[in-house]
PDB file of C-alpha atoms and ligand atoms in Angstrom:
ATOM      1  CA  MET A  18      32.404 101.384 -48.013  1.00  0.00           C
ATOM      2  CA  ALA A  19      33.534 102.385 -51.472  1.00  0.00           C
ATOM      3  CA  ARG A  20      31.017 103.897 -53.825  1.00  0.00           C
ATOM      4  CA  HIS A  21      30.879 102.876 -57.459  1.00  0.00           C
ATOM      5  CA  LEU A  22      30.018 104.583 -60.741  1.00  0.00           C
ATOM      6  CA  THR A  23      28.193 102.045 -62.884  1.00  0.00           C
ATOM      7  CA  THR A  24      25.615 104.355 -64.486  1.00  0.00           C
ATOM      8  CA  THR A  25      24.917 108.090 -64.306  1.00  0.00           C
ATOM      9  CA  ALA A  26      21.998 107.268 -61.980  1.00  0.00           C
ATOM     10  CA  ASP A  27      24.622 106.642 -59.274  1.00  0.00           C
ATOM     11  CA  LEU A  28      25.105 110.431 -59.058  1.00  0.00           C
ATOM     12  CA  THR A  29      22.655 113.083 -57.895  1.00  0.00           C
ATOM     13  CA  ASP A  30      22.232 116.322 -59.859  1.00  0.00           C
ATOM     14  CA  ASP A  31      24.135 118.191 -57.130  1.00  0.00           C
ATOM     15  CA  GLU A  32      27.013 115.722 -57.317  1.00  0.00           C
ATOM     16  CA  ILE A  33      27.179 116.173 -61.089  1.00  0.00           C
ATOM     17  CA  GLU A  34      27.268 119.959 -60.648  1.00  0.00           C
ATOM     18  CA  ALA A  35      30.114 119.582 -58.144  1.00  0.00           C
ATOM     19  CA  ILE A  36      32.033 117.324 -60.556  1.00  0.00           C
ATOM     20  CA  PHE A  37      31.602 119.909 -63.338  1.00  0.00           C
ATOM     21  CA  ASP A  38      32.741 122.754 -61.058  1.00  0.00           C
ATOM     22  CA  GLU A  39      35.887 120.846 -60.200  1.00  0.00           C
ATOM     23  CA  ALA A  40      36.449 119.852 -63.858  1.00  0.00           C
ATOM     24  CA  ASN A  41      36.300 123.530 -64.852  1.00  0.00           C
ATOM     25  CA  GLY A  42      39.420 124.047 -62.787  1.00  0.00           C
ATOM     26  CA  TYR A  43      41.305 121.391 -64.751  1.00  0.00           C
ATOM     27  CA  LEU A  44      40.692 122.644 -68.299  1.00  0.00           C
ATOM     28  CA  GLU A  45      44.115 124.237 -68.707  1.00  0.00           C
ATOM     29  CA  GLY A  46      45.944 121.018 -67.888  1.00  0.00           C
ATOM     30  CA  GLN A  47      46.363 121.823 -64.185  1.00  0.00           C
ATOM     31  CA  THR A  48      47.886 119.130 -62.005  1.00  0.00           C
ATOM     32  CA  ASN A  49      47.796 118.478 -58.277  1.00  0.00           C
ATOM     33  CA  GLN A  50      48.735 115.799 -55.779  1.00  0.00           C
ATOM     34  CA  LYS A  51      45.249 114.968 -54.496  1.00  0.00           C
ATOM     35  CA  LEU A  52      45.700 111.272 -55.231  1.00  0.00           C
ATOM     36  CA  ARG A  53      49.362 111.029 -54.348  1.00  0.00           C
ATOM     37  CA  GLY A  54      50.177 107.567 -53.048  1.00  0.00           C
ATOM     38  CA  ARG A  55      46.930 106.140 -54.463  1.00  0.00           C
ATOM     39  CA  LEU A  56      46.747 103.425 -57.069  1.00  0.00           C
ATOM     40  CA  VAL A  57      44.304 103.483 -60.002  1.00  0.00           C
ATOM     41  CA  ILE A  58      44.037 100.301 -62.046  1.00  0.00           C
ATOM     42  CA  ASN A  59      42.591 100.301 -65.561  1.00  0.00           C
ATOM     43  CA  ILE A  60      41.394  96.885 -66.601  1.00  0.00           C
ATOM     44  CA  PHE A  61      40.064  96.873 -70.143  1.00  0.00           C
ATOM     45  CA  PHE A  62      38.696  93.619 -71.512  1.00  0.00           C
ATOM     46  CA  GLU A  63      37.589  95.449 -74.671  1.00  0.00           C
ATOM     47  CA  ASN A  64      39.608  97.726 -76.929  1.00  0.00           C
ATOM     48  CA  SER A  65      39.899 101.355 -76.121  1.00  0.00           C
ATOM     49  CA  THR A  66      42.019 104.250 -77.267  1.00  0.00           C
ATOM     50  CA  ARG A  67      40.451 107.342 -75.776  1.00  0.00           C
ATOM     51  CA  THR A  68      38.826 106.171 -72.588  1.00  0.00           C
ATOM     52  CA  ARG A  69      41.801 104.231 -71.289  1.00  0.00           C
ATOM     53  CA  SER A  70      44.349 106.907 -72.062  1.00  0.00           C
ATOM     54  CA  SER A  71      42.027 109.600 -70.740  1.00  0.00           C
ATOM     55  CA  PHE A  72      41.787 107.796 -67.376  1.00  0.00           C
ATOM     56  CA  GLU A  73      45.569 107.328 -67.371  1.00  0.00           C
ATOM     57  CA  VAL A  74      46.255 111.007 -67.990  1.00  0.00           C
ATOM     58  CA  ALA A  75      43.591 112.016 -65.449  1.00  0.00           C
ATOM     59  CA  SER A  76      45.091 109.728 -62.765  1.00  0.00           C
ATOM     60  CA  ARG A  77      48.618 111.040 -63.369  1.00  0.00           C
ATOM     61  CA  ARG A  78      47.527 114.667 -63.263  1.00  0.00           C
ATOM     62  CA  LEU A  79      46.150 113.961 -59.772  1.00  0.00           C
ATOM     63  CA  GLY A  80      49.462 112.446 -58.705  1.00  0.00           C
ATOM     64  CA  ALA A  81      48.173 108.842 -58.556  1.00  0.00           C
ATOM     65  CA  GLU A  82      50.062 105.785 -59.647  1.00  0.00           C
ATOM     66  CA  VAL A  83      48.311 104.120 -62.561  1.00  0.00           C
ATOM     67  CA  VAL A  84      48.555 100.642 -63.960  1.00  0.00           C
ATOM     68  CA  SER A  85      46.774  99.639 -67.152  1.00  0.00           C
ATOM     69  CA  LEU A  86      46.287  95.964 -67.557  1.00  0.00           C
ATOM     70  CA  ASP A  87      47.014  94.556 -70.959  1.00  0.00           C
ATOM     71  CA  VAL A  88      44.122  92.176 -71.250  1.00  0.00           C
ATOM     72  CA  ALA A  89      45.610  90.139 -74.054  1.00  0.00           C
ATOM     73  CA  THR A  90      48.207  88.953 -71.547  1.00  0.00           C
ATOM     74  CA  SER A  91      45.936  88.946 -68.493  1.00  0.00           C
ATOM     75  CA  SER A  92      44.568  85.960 -66.658  1.00  0.00           C
ATOM     76  CA  GLU A  93      41.140  85.903 -68.293  1.00  0.00           C
ATOM     77  CA  SER A  94      42.750  84.144 -71.225  1.00  0.00           C
ATOM     78  CA  LYS A  95      44.065  81.596 -68.728  1.00  0.00           C
ATOM     79  CA  GLY A  96      40.563  80.902 -67.419  1.00  0.00           C
ATOM     80  CA  GLU A  97      40.447  83.145 -64.352  1.00  0.00           C
ATOM     81  CA  THR A  98      37.056  84.782 -63.708  1.00  0.00           C
ATOM     82  CA  ILE A  99      36.912  88.544 -63.942  1.00  0.00           C
ATOM     83  CA  HIS A 100      36.054  88.937 -60.263  1.00  0.00           C
ATOM     84  CA  ASP A 101      39.019  86.815 -59.206  1.00  0.00           C
ATOM     85  CA  THR A 102      41.252  88.976 -61.400  1.00  0.00           C
ATOM     86  CA  ALA A 103      39.758  92.074 -59.829  1.00  0.00           C
ATOM     87  CA  ALA A 104      40.045  90.727 -56.285  1.00  0.00           C
ATOM     88  CA  ASN A 105      43.755  90.188 -56.942  1.00  0.00           C
ATOM     89  CA  LEU A 106      44.171  93.743 -58.209  1.00  0.00           C
ATOM     90  CA  ASP A 107      42.269  94.958 -55.182  1.00  0.00           C
ATOM     91  CA  ALA A 108      44.654  93.084 -52.937  1.00  0.00           C
ATOM     92  CA  MET A 109      47.455  95.226 -54.384  1.00  0.00           C
ATOM     93  CA  GLY A 110      45.762  98.160 -52.720  1.00  0.00           C
ATOM     94  CA  ALA A 111      43.945  99.856 -55.601  1.00  0.00           C
ATOM     95  CA  SER A 112      41.786 102.838 -54.684  1.00  0.00           C
ATOM     96  CA  ALA A 113      39.888 102.773 -57.961  1.00  0.00           C
ATOM     97  CA  ILE A 114      39.417 100.158 -60.637  1.00  0.00           C
ATOM     98  CA  VAL A 115      38.266 101.401 -64.049  1.00  0.00           C
ATOM     99  CA  VAL A 116      36.788  98.529 -65.986  1.00  0.00           C
ATOM    100  CA  ARG A 117      35.580  98.012 -69.538  1.00  0.00           C
ATOM    101  CA  HIS A 118      33.931  94.740 -70.499  1.00  0.00           C
ATOM    102  CA  LYS A 119      31.860  93.373 -73.375  1.00  0.00           C
ATOM    103  CA  ASN A 120      29.185  92.103 -70.978  1.00  0.00           C
ATOM    104  CA  ALA A 121      26.547  94.522 -69.733  1.00  0.00           C
ATOM    105  CA  GLY A 122      26.565  94.526 -65.938  1.00  0.00           C
ATOM    106  CA  ALA A 123      30.186  93.361 -65.519  1.00  0.00           C
ATOM    107  CA  PRO A 124      31.279  96.458 -63.490  1.00  0.00           C
ATOM    108  CA  LYS A 125      28.348  95.990 -61.109  1.00  0.00           C
ATOM    109  CA  VAL A 126      29.195  92.336 -60.530  1.00  0.00           C
ATOM    110  CA  LEU A 127      32.837  93.198 -60.010  1.00  0.00           C
ATOM    111  CA  SER A 128      32.029  95.891 -57.463  1.00  0.00           C
ATOM    112  CA  LYS A 129      30.763  93.189 -55.115  1.00  0.00           C
ATOM    113  CA  TYR A 130      34.186  91.547 -54.957  1.00  0.00           C
ATOM    114  CA  VAL A 131      36.458  94.513 -54.324  1.00  0.00           C
ATOM    115  CA  LYS A 132      37.111  97.222 -51.761  1.00  0.00           C
ATOM    116  CA  ALA A 133      38.116  99.807 -54.381  1.00  0.00           C
ATOM    117  CA  SER A 134      35.680 102.117 -56.153  1.00  0.00           C
ATOM    118  CA  VAL A 135      34.702 100.565 -59.460  1.00  0.00           C
ATOM    119  CA  ILE A 136      34.262 103.001 -62.325  1.00  0.00           C
ATOM    120  CA  ASN A 137      32.515 101.776 -65.437  1.00  0.00           C
ATOM    121  CA  GLY A 138      34.597 102.496 -68.542  1.00  0.00           C
ATOM    122  CA  GLY A 139      31.887 100.997 -70.780  1.00  0.00           C
ATOM    123  CA  ASP A 140      29.966  97.708 -70.407  1.00  0.00           C
ATOM    124  CA  GLY A 141      28.578  96.085 -73.547  1.00  0.00           C
ATOM    125  CA  ALA A 142      25.768  98.139 -75.044  1.00  0.00           C
ATOM    126  CA  HIS A 143      24.603  99.096 -71.550  1.00  0.00           C
ATOM    127  CA  ALA A 144      26.324 102.186 -70.136  1.00  0.00           C
ATOM    128  CA  HIS A 145      29.281 104.519 -70.443  1.00  0.00           C
ATOM    129  CA  PRO A 146      28.684 107.016 -67.646  1.00  0.00           C
ATOM    130  CA  THR A 147      31.930 109.009 -67.866  1.00  0.00           C
ATOM    131  CA  GLN A 148      31.378 109.561 -71.601  1.00  0.00           C
ATOM    132  CA  ALA A 149      27.840 110.862 -71.017  1.00  0.00           C
ATOM    133  CA  LEU A 150      29.120 113.162 -68.261  1.00  0.00           C
ATOM    134  CA  LEU A 151      31.850 114.604 -70.456  1.00  0.00           C
ATOM    135  CA  ASP A 152      29.299 115.029 -73.261  1.00  0.00           C
ATOM    136  CA  LEU A 153      26.907 116.941 -71.009  1.00  0.00           C
ATOM    137  CA  PHE A 154      29.820 119.047 -69.738  1.00  0.00           C
ATOM    138  CA  THR A 155      30.852 119.820 -73.353  1.00  0.00           C
ATOM    139  CA  LEU A 156      27.286 120.706 -74.358  1.00  0.00           C
ATOM    140  CA  ARG A 157      26.982 123.104 -71.431  1.00  0.00           C
ATOM    141  CA  GLN A 158      30.292 124.705 -72.341  1.00  0.00           C
ATOM    142  CA  ALA A 159      29.126 125.203 -75.956  1.00  0.00           C
ATOM    143  CA  LEU A 160      25.469 126.085 -75.416  1.00  0.00           C
ATOM    144  CA  GLY A 161      25.369 127.628 -71.957  1.00  0.00           C
ATOM    145  CA  GLU A 162      21.932 126.471 -70.800  1.00  0.00           C
ATOM    146  CA  VAL A 163      21.041 123.019 -72.184  1.00  0.00           C
ATOM    147  CA  LYS A 164      17.501 122.894 -70.828  1.00  0.00           C
ATOM    148  CA  GLY A 165      14.922 122.945 -73.618  1.00  0.00           C
ATOM    149  CA  LYS A 166      17.572 122.552 -76.340  1.00  0.00           C
ATOM    150  CA  LYS A 167      17.228 119.775 -78.917  1.00  0.00           C
ATOM    151  CA  ILE A 168      19.926 117.203 -79.654  1.00  0.00           C
ATOM    152  CA  LEU A 169      19.795 114.549 -82.375  1.00  0.00           C
ATOM    153  CA  ILE A 170      21.559 111.265 -81.659  1.00  0.00           C
ATOM    154  CA  VAL A 171      22.317 109.627 -84.989  1.00  0.00           C
ATOM    155  CA  GLY A 172      23.475 106.111 -85.806  1.00  0.00           C
ATOM    156  CA  ASP A 173      23.602 102.668 -84.232  1.00  0.00           C
ATOM    157  CA  ILE A 174      21.708 103.661 -81.106  1.00  0.00           C
ATOM    158  CA  LYS A 175      20.513 100.219 -80.095  1.00  0.00           C
ATOM    159  CA  ASN A 176      24.047  98.882 -79.752  1.00  0.00           C
ATOM    160  CA  SER A 177      25.603 102.001 -78.299  1.00  0.00           C
ATOM    161  CA  ARG A 178      26.354 102.367 -74.595  1.00  0.00           C
ATOM    162  CA  VAL A 179      27.214 106.000 -75.313  1.00  0.00           C
ATOM    163  CA  ALA A 180      23.699 106.614 -76.661  1.00  0.00           C
ATOM    164  CA  ASN A 181      22.115 104.705 -73.818  1.00  0.00           C
ATOM    165  CA  SER A 182      23.845 106.750 -71.138  1.00  0.00           C
ATOM    166  CA  ASN A 183      23.333 110.035 -72.980  1.00  0.00           C
ATOM    167  CA  ILE A 184      19.616 109.480 -73.614  1.00  0.00           C
ATOM    168  CA  LYS A 185      19.098 109.222 -69.865  1.00  0.00           C
ATOM    169  CA  LEU A 186      21.489 111.930 -68.716  1.00  0.00           C
ATOM    170  CA  LEU A 187      20.663 114.600 -71.313  1.00  0.00           C
ATOM    171  CA  ALA A 188      16.925 114.132 -70.834  1.00  0.00           C
ATOM    172  CA  ARG A 189      17.435 114.364 -67.069  1.00  0.00           C
ATOM    173  CA  PHE A 190      19.078 117.760 -67.566  1.00  0.00           C
ATOM    174  CA  GLY A 191      16.138 118.958 -69.651  1.00  0.00           C
ATOM    175  CA  MET A 192      17.295 118.376 -73.222  1.00  0.00           C
ATOM    176  CA  GLU A 193      14.938 117.210 -75.922  1.00  0.00           C
ATOM    177  CA  VAL A 194      16.582 114.064 -77.297  1.00  0.00           C
ATOM    178  CA  VAL A 195      15.610 112.820 -80.767  1.00  0.00           C
ATOM    179  CA  LEU A 196      16.995 109.546 -82.102  1.00  0.00           C
ATOM    180  CA  VAL A 197      17.750 109.294 -85.817  1.00  0.00           C
ATOM    181  CA  ALA A 198      18.494 105.864 -87.262  1.00  0.00           C
ATOM    182  CA  PRO A 199      17.272 103.153 -89.585  1.00  0.00           C
ATOM    183  CA  PRO A 200      14.631 100.988 -87.853  1.00  0.00           C
ATOM    184  CA  HIS A 201      17.011  98.131 -86.978  1.00  0.00           C
ATOM    185  CA  PHE A 202      19.333 100.546 -85.161  1.00  0.00           C
ATOM    186  CA  LEU A 203      16.563 101.996 -82.999  1.00  0.00           C
ATOM    187  CA  PRO A 204      15.901 100.557 -79.566  1.00  0.00           C
ATOM    188  CA  LYS A 205      12.414  99.000 -79.299  1.00  0.00           C
ATOM    189  CA  ARG A 206      11.155 101.024 -76.353  1.00  0.00           C
ATOM    190  CA  SER A 207      13.224 104.045 -75.530  1.00  0.00           C
ATOM    191  CA  GLY A 208      10.283 106.325 -74.775  1.00  0.00           C
ATOM    192  CA  VAL A 209      12.161 108.907 -76.841  1.00  0.00           C
ATOM    193  CA  LYS A 210      11.080 110.557 -80.085  1.00  0.00           C
ATOM    194  CA  SER A 211      12.703 109.062 -83.164  1.00  0.00           C
ATOM    195  CA  ALA A 212      12.933 109.589 -86.908  1.00  0.00           C
ATOM    196  CA  TRP A 213      14.389 107.711 -89.852  1.00  0.00           C
ATOM    197  CA  ASN A 214      15.370 110.795 -91.764  1.00  0.00           C
ATOM    198  CA  ILE A 215      17.496 113.551 -90.321  1.00  0.00           C
ATOM    199  CA  ARG A 216      15.931 116.185 -92.581  1.00  0.00           C
ATOM    200  CA  GLU A 217      12.606 115.716 -90.755  1.00  0.00           C
ATOM    201  CA  VAL A 218      14.027 116.716 -87.378  1.00  0.00           C
ATOM    202  CA  ILE A 219      17.111 118.877 -87.926  1.00  0.00           C
ATOM    203  CA  ASP A 220      15.267 122.204 -87.765  1.00  0.00           C
ATOM    204  CA  GLY A 221      15.716 123.794 -84.387  1.00  0.00           C
ATOM    205  CA  ALA A 222      18.358 121.285 -83.234  1.00  0.00           C
ATOM    206  CA  SER A 223      21.319 122.716 -81.290  1.00  0.00           C
ATOM    207  CA  ALA A 224      23.562 119.656 -81.606  1.00  0.00           C
ATOM    208  CA  ILE A 225      24.014 116.385 -83.442  1.00  0.00           C
ATOM    209  CA  MET A 226      25.746 113.466 -81.758  1.00  0.00           C
ATOM    210  CA  SER A 227      26.896 110.992 -84.391  1.00  0.00           C
ATOM    211  CA  LEU A 228      27.770 107.403 -83.388  1.00  0.00           C
ATOM    212  CA  ARG A 229      29.911 104.689 -84.832  1.00  0.00           C
ATOM    213  CA  THR A 230      28.220 101.614 -86.293  1.00  0.00           C
ATOM    214  CA  GLN A 231      28.992  98.915 -83.709  1.00  0.00           C
ATOM    215  CA  THR A 232      29.700  96.121 -86.172  1.00  0.00           C
ATOM    216  CA  GLU A 233      31.363  94.048 -83.423  1.00  0.00           C
ATOM    217  CA  ARG A 234      28.007  93.831 -81.604  1.00  0.00           C
ATOM    218  CA  HIS A 235      25.956  92.744 -84.621  1.00  0.00           C
ATOM    219  CA  GLU A 236      25.237  89.043 -84.756  1.00  0.00           C
ATOM    220  CA  GLN A 237      24.967  89.255 -88.522  1.00  0.00           C
ATOM    221  CA  PRO A 238      26.002  92.027 -90.886  1.00  0.00           C
ATOM    222  CA  ILE A 239      23.117  94.488 -91.199  1.00  0.00           C
ATOM    223  CA  TYR A 240      24.414  96.563 -94.071  1.00  0.00           C
ATOM    224  CA  ALA A 241      26.190  95.078 -97.058  1.00  0.00           C
ATOM    225  CA  SER A 242      28.785  97.760 -96.492  1.00  0.00           C
ATOM    226  CA  LEU A 243      29.240 100.779 -94.280  1.00  0.00           C
ATOM    227  CA  SER A 244      28.984 102.969 -97.327  1.00  0.00           C
ATOM    228  CA  ASP A 245      25.360 101.830 -97.782  1.00  0.00           C
ATOM    229  CA  TYR A 246      24.698 103.090 -94.295  1.00  0.00           C
ATOM    230  CA  ALA A 247      26.628 106.281 -95.001  1.00  0.00           C
ATOM    231  CA  ALA A 248      24.470 107.039 -98.031  1.00  0.00           C
ATOM    232  CA  ASN A 249      21.572 107.787 -95.686  1.00  0.00           C
ATOM    233  CA  PHE A 250      23.086 108.657 -92.321  1.00  0.00           C
ATOM    234  CA  LYS A 251      26.442 110.343 -92.833  1.00  0.00           C
ATOM    235  CA  ILE A 252      26.499 113.879 -91.449  1.00  0.00           C
ATOM    236  CA  ALA A 253      27.858 116.015 -94.278  1.00  0.00           C
ATOM    237  CA  LYS A 254      29.013 119.588 -93.915  1.00  0.00           C
ATOM    238  CA  GLU A 255      26.934 120.559 -96.912  1.00  0.00           C
ATOM    239  CA  ALA A 256      23.723 119.338 -95.286  1.00  0.00           C
ATOM    240  CA  LEU A 257      24.439 121.461 -92.211  1.00  0.00           C
ATOM    241  CA  GLY A 258      24.377 124.648 -94.278  1.00  0.00           C
ATOM    242  CA  ASP A 259      24.850 127.689 -92.089  1.00  0.00           C
ATOM    243  CA  ARG A 260      22.857 126.260 -89.212  1.00  0.00           C
ATOM    244  CA  ASP A 261      23.808 127.077 -85.666  1.00  0.00           C
ATOM    245  CA  ILE A 262      24.456 123.474 -84.736  1.00  0.00           C
ATOM    246  CA  PHE A 263      27.282 121.686 -82.932  1.00  0.00           C
ATOM    247  CA  ILE A 264      28.651 118.323 -84.051  1.00  0.00           C
ATOM    248  CA  MET A 265      29.731 115.674 -81.563  1.00  0.00           C
ATOM    249  CA  HIS A 266      31.067 112.124 -81.743  1.00  0.00           C
ATOM    250  CA  PRO A 267      32.510 109.961 -78.937  1.00  0.00           C
ATOM    251  CA  GLY A 268      35.124 108.473 -81.261  1.00  0.00           C
ATOM    252  CA  PRO A 269      36.418 106.418 -82.871  1.00  0.00           C
ATOM    253  CA  VAL A 270      34.973 108.127 -85.957  1.00  0.00           C
ATOM    254  CA  HIS A 271      34.413 106.178 -89.131  1.00  0.00           C
ATOM    255  CA  ARG A 272      35.552 109.099 -91.287  1.00  0.00           C
ATOM    256  CA  ASN A 273      33.255 109.738 -94.268  1.00  0.00           C
ATOM    257  CA  ILE A 274      30.804 107.141 -92.914  1.00  0.00           C
ATOM    258  CA  ASP A 275      29.616 108.799 -89.689  1.00  0.00           C
ATOM    259  CA  LEU A 276      30.845 112.331 -90.455  1.00  0.00           C
ATOM    260  CA  ASP A 277      32.408 113.669 -93.623  1.00  0.00           C
ATOM    261  CA  ASP A 278      35.791 115.422 -93.651  1.00  0.00           C
ATOM    262  CA  GLY A 279      34.118 118.818 -93.811  1.00  0.00           C
ATOM    263  CA  ALA A 280      31.823 118.237 -90.827  1.00  0.00           C
ATOM    264  CA  LEU A 281      34.672 116.838 -88.750  1.00  0.00           C
ATOM    265  CA  SER A 282      36.959 119.804 -89.338  1.00  0.00           C
ATOM    266  CA  ASP A 283      34.213 122.439 -89.226  1.00  0.00           C
ATOM    267  CA  PRO A 284      34.495 125.045 -86.441  1.00  0.00           C
ATOM    268  CA  ARG A 285      31.145 123.732 -85.154  1.00  0.00           C
ATOM    269  CA  SER A 286      32.704 120.308 -84.493  1.00  0.00           C
ATOM    270  CA  LEU A 287      33.228 119.603 -80.780  1.00  0.00           C
ATOM    271  CA  VAL A 288      34.849 116.211 -81.337  1.00  0.00           C
ATOM    272  CA  LEU A 289      38.317 117.104 -80.048  1.00  0.00           C
ATOM    273  CA  ARG A 290      36.870 119.357 -77.363  1.00  0.00           C
ATOM    274  CA  GLN A 291      35.042 116.278 -76.024  1.00  0.00           C
ATOM    275  CA  VAL A 292      38.370 114.460 -75.729  1.00  0.00           C
ATOM    276  CA  HIS A 293      40.019 117.464 -74.082  1.00  0.00           C
ATOM    277  CA  ASN A 294      37.176 117.904 -71.580  1.00  0.00           C
ATOM    278  CA  GLY A 295      37.119 114.174 -70.914  1.00  0.00           C
ATOM    279  CA  VAL A 296      40.408 114.324 -69.018  1.00  0.00           C
ATOM    280  CA  ALA A 297      39.174 117.161 -66.774  1.00  0.00           C
ATOM    281  CA  VAL A 298      35.831 115.482 -66.072  1.00  0.00           C
ATOM    282  CA  ARG A 299      37.535 112.160 -65.294  1.00  0.00           C
ATOM    283  CA  MET A 300      39.958 113.911 -62.931  1.00  0.00           C
ATOM    284  CA  ALA A 301      36.981 115.288 -60.997  1.00  0.00           C
ATOM    285  CA  ILE A 302      35.271 111.882 -60.997  1.00  0.00           C
ATOM    286  CA  LEU A 303      38.376 110.036 -59.805  1.00  0.00           C
ATOM    287  CA  SER A 304      39.089 112.489 -57.045  1.00  0.00           C
ATOM    288  CA  LYS A 305      35.504 112.301 -55.815  1.00  0.00           C
ATOM    289  CA  PHE A 306      35.248 108.534 -55.797  1.00  0.00           C
ATOM    290  CA  VAL A 307      38.708 107.943 -54.349  1.00  0.00           C
ATOM    291  CA  LEU A 308      38.721 110.662 -51.691  1.00  0.00           C
ATOM    292  CA  GLU A 309      35.139 110.776 -50.492  1.00  0.00           C
ATOM    293  CA  TYR A 310      34.585 107.095 -49.931  1.00  0.00           C
TER     294      TYR A 310
HETATM  295  C1  NCD B  25      32.955 104.467 -77.497  1.00  0.00           C
HETATM  296  C2  NCD B  25      32.972 103.195 -76.687  1.00  0.00           C
HETATM  297  O1  NCD B  25      33.929 102.452 -76.692  1.00  0.00           O
HETATM  298  O2  NCD B  25      31.962 103.000 -76.043  1.00  0.00           O
HETATM  299  N1  NCD B  25      34.093 105.196 -77.521  1.00  0.00           N
HETATM  300  C3  NCD B  25      34.522 105.860 -76.413  1.00  0.00           C
HETATM  301  O3  NCD B  25      34.569 105.337 -75.328  1.00  0.00           O
HETATM  302  N2  NCD B  25      34.862 107.148 -76.568  1.00  0.00           N
HETATM  303  C4  NCD B  25      32.208 104.403 -78.728  1.00  0.00           C
HETATM  304  C5  NCD B  25      32.534 103.360 -79.752  1.00  0.00           C
HETATM  305  O4  NCD B  25      33.209 102.372 -79.527  1.00  0.00           O
HETATM  306  O5  NCD B  25      32.028 103.541 -80.851  1.00  0.00           O
END
C-alpha cells in the first residue's frame, strides 16, 4: 500500500529527522539513480512556479522520469473528474503523483483512487507540507536549535496554506509562533498568539516569515490596494535595524508590498536559500515515499 503526504502530520518526528539527514546530502546538487525507471507525475490545477519546478528538478536528480501536466490543456476542462484524471495517470505506472488543487482536501480524495503515493503540492488554504518541511529545514540550518526560538508569521495567514502547515510544524518542533496580521487576515481560532502590530512582538524574534496576500482566495477585495496593506505590514530593512533576525518568504514575493528591496537583498534574507533547500528536501521526500512503500 502506498503512503501519502497530505499534511505534515503524516510524518513522525523521526521520519522528519531522517528526511532532513538525507536532504543534507543533496545540498551541493548531488544526483543519484535511486528512482531510475520510476515515473513521477506533477499535476497542478493551480499555478505554480517554484513548487512544480522544484519537484521536477528533485525527480530528475534522483534519476526518475517526470511528466508535468499542463492543466490548461488537461481533461478537467473537458469535464473529467480529478480522480478519473489521476486514475488514468496511475494506470501509466506512476510511482508518485504530486498534486496542487484549489480545493482543500483534494489530494486526500485523490489518494483513494490511485496506487501511487500522492504528495500534496498545496491544497487551497489548507496545507502545503513540503513547503513547511523545507522551511523548518532552512530555519534549523540558520539557527541551529529551533526549540524555544520565536518566529513571526506576517501577512494573509487565514488564506495561506503555507502558514497553516508552518504553524503546526514549527510549534511541534518547539518554536514559539506569533501571528502578525490585520484582524481579517487572522484565523478565528488558531490557538496561537497574535498581534496586529509587528513592533509589539519583534523583540526577541529570531525569524520573520512574510506571506503574500492571497487575493485570488478573497471573495471580495479586502484592501483598496495592496499598497494600503503594505503601509502597515511591509517588512522594511530599516525597521529591522541591526537585529539578529532572519527573513523568510515562500514566494512569490510581492516586492515592496510584503518585503522591501532592502529586506529582500539583505544578508539576513533566507528567501533564495529556501528555494535551494527545497530541491534537496523534496528529493529526500520523493525517495522515501517512492522507495519505502
Ligand atoms: C505558495 C503557494 O503556492 O502556496 N508558494 C509556494 O508554493 N512556494 C505561496 C503563495 O502562493 O503565496
